[in-house]
XYZ file of C-alpha atoms in Angstrom:
373
model
C 8.853 -18.343 -23.569
C 6.086 -16.981 -21.339
C 5.968 -13.174 -21.404
C 6.584 -11.523 -18.048
C 3.530 -9.863 -16.456
C 3.391 -6.065 -16.202
C 4.363 -4.260 -13.033
C 1.551 -3.511 -10.596
C 2.501 0.185 -10.334
C 1.649 2.771 -12.976
C 1.064 6.531 -13.005
C -0.660 8.553 -11.755
C 0.338 8.008 -8.129
C -1.539 9.261 -5.069
C 0.135 10.260 -1.808
C -2.123 10.730 1.219
C -0.439 12.831 3.886
C -1.273 14.415 7.204
C 2.256 15.527 8.047
C 2.922 12.699 10.510
C 6.369 10.999 10.609
C 5.016 7.907 8.862
C 3.403 10.070 6.163
C 6.723 11.863 5.647
C 8.416 8.485 5.181
C 5.764 7.539 2.608
C 6.407 10.879 0.905
C 10.125 10.186 0.513
C 9.532 6.656 -0.751
C 6.896 7.678 -3.281
C 9.147 10.461 -4.561
C 11.744 7.878 -5.619
C 9.013 5.781 -7.266
C 7.312 8.716 -9.021
C 10.642 9.851 -10.463
C 10.627 6.706 -12.633
C 7.536 7.926 -14.505
C 8.567 11.536 -15.215
C 8.920 11.980 -18.993
C 12.225 13.129 -20.434
C 12.309 15.992 -21.153
C 9.536 17.106 -18.757
C 6.427 18.143 -20.651
C 4.464 21.078 -19.269
C 1.247 19.729 -20.799
C 1.718 16.294 -19.267
C -0.659 15.467 -16.406
C 0.926 15.373 -12.940
C 2.619 12.083 -12.132
C 1.893 12.463 -8.420
C -1.181 13.836 -6.654
C -0.779 14.721 -2.987
C -4.045 14.711 -1.038
C -4.720 15.809 2.515
C -8.129 15.545 4.122
C -9.424 17.957 6.746
C -12.447 17.162 8.929
C -15.680 18.701 7.791
C -16.447 21.834 9.832
C -19.824 23.306 10.785
C -21.186 26.026 8.498
C -20.601 28.709 11.110
C -16.921 27.746 11.418
C -16.541 27.690 7.624
C -17.807 31.268 7.327
C -15.374 32.479 9.994
C -12.387 30.763 8.345
C -13.165 31.650 4.734
C -11.308 34.974 4.624
C -8.299 33.661 6.542
C -7.929 30.648 4.221
C -7.982 32.879 1.163
C -5.171 34.933 2.644
C -3.135 31.789 3.325
C -3.395 30.677 -0.313
C -2.376 34.122 -1.549
C 0.620 34.200 0.815
C 1.786 30.765 -0.338
C 1.442 31.784 -3.991
C 3.604 34.884 -3.403
C 6.352 33.151 -1.409
C 6.651 29.923 -3.417
C 8.628 29.685 -6.676
C 6.564 29.577 -9.861
C 9.086 28.132 -12.344
C 7.105 24.966 -13.077
C 5.020 23.385 -15.785
C 1.715 24.503 -14.294
C 1.263 28.121 -15.171
C 0.220 30.418 -12.367
C 0.483 27.780 -9.609
C 3.279 27.612 -7.035
C 5.697 24.717 -7.392
C 3.302 22.808 -9.621
C 0.893 22.411 -6.711
C -2.757 22.984 -7.520
C -5.220 23.563 -4.677
C -8.564 22.260 -5.956
C -10.842 22.930 -3.000
C -11.338 25.324 -0.140
C -9.043 24.948 2.834
C -10.243 24.150 6.349
C -7.701 24.008 9.145
C -7.960 21.520 11.976
C -6.120 20.807 15.203
C -3.347 19.159 13.194
C -0.818 20.780 10.889
C -1.945 23.864 9.029
C -1.927 24.172 5.267
C 1.230 26.266 5.452
C 3.056 23.585 7.433
C 1.903 20.765 5.149
C 2.930 22.728 2.067
C 6.336 23.414 3.612
C 6.846 19.680 4.158
C 6.051 19.016 0.511
C 8.418 21.775 -0.676
C 11.160 20.313 1.488
C 11.131 16.864 -0.150
C 10.182 17.662 -3.762
C 12.222 19.776 -6.167
C 10.562 22.898 -7.619
C 9.971 21.362 -11.057
C 8.488 18.078 -9.820
C 5.167 17.381 -11.650
C 2.691 17.058 -8.818
C -0.611 18.519 -7.713
C -2.160 19.044 -4.302
C -5.765 18.380 -3.364
C -7.151 19.508 -0.026
C -10.520 17.933 0.716
C -13.007 17.889 3.533
C -14.706 14.777 4.825
C -13.770 11.306 5.955
C -10.132 10.523 5.051
C -10.709 6.972 3.786
C -13.645 7.914 1.566
C -11.974 11.010 0.114
C -8.652 9.271 -0.577
C -10.310 6.300 -2.280
C -12.571 8.570 -4.320
C -9.547 10.583 -5.437
C -7.686 7.422 -6.474
C -10.681 6.090 -8.413
C -11.243 9.415 -10.165
C -7.607 9.603 -11.260
C -7.428 5.829 -11.954
C -4.294 5.748 -9.830
C -1.819 2.908 -9.997
C -0.521 3.378 -6.441
C -1.717 4.895 -3.164
C 1.015 5.732 -0.651
C -0.026 6.363 2.931
C 1.594 6.445 6.358
C 0.572 4.042 9.094
C 0.168 5.487 12.562
C -2.493 3.291 14.119
C -3.123 3.319 17.821
C -1.804 -0.215 18.162
C -3.072 -2.984 20.412
C -6.768 -3.246 21.214
C -7.485 0.317 20.087
C -6.282 -0.344 16.542
C -7.946 -3.762 16.475
C -11.336 -2.248 17.339
C -11.157 1.100 15.547
C -8.752 0.279 12.737
C -6.698 2.935 10.959
C -6.861 4.965 7.768
C -3.958 3.086 6.185
C -5.514 -0.318 6.922
C -8.867 0.730 5.482
C -7.208 2.053 2.323
C -5.251 -1.182 1.914
C -8.461 -3.114 2.488
C -10.582 -1.402 -0.159
C -8.178 0.166 -2.694
C -8.476 -1.222 -6.240
C -4.788 -0.505 -6.954
C -1.421 -1.159 -5.326
C -0.878 0.324 -1.859
C 2.340 1.429 -0.146
C 2.000 1.569 3.645
C 4.924 3.272 5.409
C 5.459 3.189 9.125
C 8.109 4.448 11.520
C 9.646 2.563 14.406
C 10.567 4.833 17.361
C 13.351 2.487 18.467
C 14.727 2.063 14.918
C 14.681 5.416 13.198
C 16.245 5.013 9.756
C 16.314 7.048 6.615
C 13.711 5.842 4.112
C 15.360 3.557 1.572
C 14.504 0.856 -0.940
C 17.933 -0.795 -0.852
C 16.933 -4.194 0.557
C 13.536 -5.617 -0.408
C 11.940 -8.718 1.061
C 9.846 -10.230 -1.725
C 7.285 -12.828 -0.649
C 6.521 -15.302 -3.441
C 3.980 -18.089 -3.668
C 1.876 -19.941 -6.238
C -0.799 -17.241 -6.567
C -1.427 -15.222 -9.721
C -0.377 -12.021 -7.956
C 3.128 -13.295 -7.157
C 4.605 -12.900 -10.698
C 3.333 -9.319 -10.801
C 5.041 -8.632 -7.478
C 8.287 -9.916 -9.011
C 7.755 -7.692 -12.058
C 7.117 -4.723 -9.758
C 10.424 -5.279 -7.971
C 12.188 -5.344 -11.341
C 10.539 -2.057 -12.279
C 11.620 -0.457 -8.987
C 15.305 -1.351 -9.354
C 16.144 2.144 -10.717
C 14.468 3.607 -7.607
C 17.228 2.175 -5.409
C 16.663 -1.566 -4.890
C 20.040 -3.312 -4.716
C 19.321 -6.510 -2.789
C 16.297 -8.809 -2.852
C 15.554 -11.631 -0.443
C 13.018 -14.054 -1.913
C 10.900 -15.666 0.768
C 8.483 -18.553 0.411
C 6.607 -19.601 3.548
C 4.904 -22.984 3.796
C 2.368 -24.075 6.366
C 3.351 -27.072 8.537
C 2.139 -30.260 6.895
C 2.041 -33.897 7.979
C 0.076 -36.996 7.150
C -2.065 -36.649 10.255
C -3.960 -33.753 8.676
C -5.312 -36.000 5.921
C -4.985 -39.595 7.092
C -5.492 -39.735 10.863
C -9.174 -38.680 10.965
C -10.081 -41.537 8.609
C -7.562 -44.336 9.165
C -5.805 -44.487 12.502
C -4.847 -42.552 15.604
C -1.157 -42.417 14.635
C 0.200 -40.971 11.402
C 2.747 -42.664 9.218
C 6.229 -41.226 9.610
C 7.096 -42.317 6.100
C 4.041 -40.580 4.659
C 4.888 -37.468 6.679
C 8.349 -37.373 5.142
C 6.995 -37.865 1.622
C 4.542 -34.991 2.021
C 7.187 -32.706 3.448
C 9.610 -33.559 0.626
C 6.949 -32.811 -1.986
C 6.120 -29.540 -0.262
C 9.797 -28.578 -0.112
C 10.280 -29.342 -3.797
C 7.275 -27.167 -4.656
C 8.681 -24.297 -2.581
C 12.123 -24.580 -4.174
C 10.517 -24.559 -7.619
C 8.600 -21.363 -6.799
C 11.773 -19.708 -5.526
C 13.728 -20.774 -8.600
C 11.111 -19.286 -10.914
C 11.418 -15.964 -9.096
C 15.218 -16.111 -9.269
C 15.036 -16.704 -13.025
C 12.748 -13.681 -13.422
C 15.297 -11.467 -11.612
C 18.528 -12.928 -12.999
C 19.190 -10.100 -15.491
C 18.162 -7.265 -13.149
C 21.690 -6.900 -11.690
C 20.536 -7.582 -8.141
C 21.985 -9.424 -5.192
C 19.317 -12.138 -4.860
C 19.017 -14.463 -1.875
C 16.403 -17.144 -1.211
C 14.813 -18.388 1.982
C 12.387 -21.281 2.434
C 10.532 -21.144 5.735
C 7.868 -23.244 7.431
C 5.353 -21.660 9.775
C 2.636 -19.033 9.896
C 2.978 -16.763 6.872
C 2.270 -13.393 8.467
C 4.440 -13.785 11.553
C 7.236 -15.417 9.518
C 7.350 -12.493 7.078
C 7.571 -9.931 9.885
C 10.155 -11.944 11.809
C 12.450 -12.448 8.819
C 12.063 -8.822 7.727
C 13.313 -7.721 11.135
C 16.086 -10.314 11.096
C 17.538 -9.233 7.745
C 16.745 -5.526 8.381
C 14.703 -5.213 5.203
C 13.812 -1.734 3.970
C 10.657 -2.841 2.153
C 8.315 -5.835 2.170
C 6.684 -6.618 -1.182
C 3.589 -8.803 -1.279
C 1.463 -9.910 -4.191
C -2.087 -8.986 -3.154
C -5.096 -10.516 -4.849
C -7.198 -7.849 -6.566
C -10.455 -9.792 -6.318
C -12.993 -8.729 -3.744
C -13.824 -10.730 -0.636
C -17.203 -10.286 0.975
C -17.258 -9.029 4.551
C -20.427 -11.009 5.182
C -20.528 -14.449 6.704
C -21.325 -17.374 4.357
C -24.919 -17.484 5.625
C -25.356 -13.728 5.187
C -23.847 -13.873 1.714
C -26.377 -16.398 0.394
C -29.357 -14.854 2.139
C -31.539 -12.763 -0.149
C -31.701 -9.058 0.725
C -34.920 -7.846 2.284
C -35.076 -4.847 -0.023
C -33.759 -4.556 -3.537
C -31.830 -1.284 -4.053
C -33.323 1.231 -6.436
C -31.828 1.702 -9.882
C -30.494 5.164 -9.013
C -29.292 4.155 -5.528
C -25.546 3.805 -5.219
C -24.120 1.095 -3.020
C -21.632 1.797 -0.260
C -18.022 2.099 -1.392
C -16.828 -0.026 1.536
C -18.963 -3.088 0.835
C -16.146 -5.657 0.596
C -12.403 -6.003 0.873
C -9.333 -7.017 -1.093
C -7.157 -7.614 1.968
C -6.216 -11.146 2.999
C -5.408 -12.283 6.514
C -1.687 -12.326 5.723
C -1.759 -8.830 4.213
C -3.610 -7.495 7.232
C -1.151 -9.049 9.683
C 1.930 -7.804 7.842
C 0.579 -4.255 7.602
C -0.007 -4.124 11.360
C 3.227 -5.753 12.562
C 5.846 -5.220 9.847
C 9.038 -3.444 11.000
C 9.323 -1.562 7.695
C 7.134 -0.213 4.853
C 4.898 -2.695 3.015
C 4.004 -2.653 -0.680
C 0.886 -4.555 -1.699
C 1.061 -5.194 -5.449
C -2.312 -5.262 -7.187
C -2.758 -5.031 -10.930
C -5.497 -2.612 -11.913
C -5.950 -4.490 -15.185
C -7.295 -7.554 -13.361
C -9.386 -5.689 -10.854
C -13.107 -6.326 -11.221
């Protein structure tokens, strides 16, 4: 019997928040996931299971000097008003502020802290990091330093051409993160309470698919009750392989044979996933669909009103350069002490990118840190 692969989520977890509605949804979802990793009984010496990070824009030196005294007063006020019955001695609600605070035009530190207090109980083992700089760089650096097993972030891209040209923080994190990523988004016309009740699990023949199945099994205690297994196949006929070399018309009989073989392969993949979930006490349904993968996933997720889309995401890196640029020798070799850019390549496929932008519900990209290069 082949041993089941490990789940693609492990502590510590990182939650990136800016107080937006989508970030608040990510906060509620990650709370249910982080609760699975809290030791029983809670150990005061145990490292925080969840790290909440918020990034403020870097201010000029003159503005920093004018805000320094006010920020110190804010921290002291929060420490006096917040409960201190936690595992982290001397820190309010287990929240540790690691850096200086710089307010921006968005929510203040007091408002962000109030949002965290609202959703997390007083004894929840978490820490807070407030950093200055570029959000994507700071969040990824935090996750790499902690060796996080999951980054949860809200998606609030501009949409349309603006998001296509400028991108968004959540998309960039999903593109470059070495670990699993949870991207939560809100729909103004379909406001629902965050839930993990119904998960749409996309399975295929890739190596990441079994780990996505194992991740769903691990998240059952977090509230998953129903799973719809989806396998999407690209349209296939004999004309793709035969017509360019043999004739102008494809063989209908060969078309049918290819489609039957493709259908049998899809049913076999679905059956393997059903067998892996048979003892998880879940209501499991299967769907075999033909069409474009990204649009099919989003369409079916909206049709069945899924609460979460789970995708197995390949952890290997893909170069952002064209094939000709990739093989071309660099003009200058980097020095031994020169560090390369963090954002030099991506782990996001075309399907992952499409689903993140157009999904009607949160998306979980399952990547195993053990196989990451």
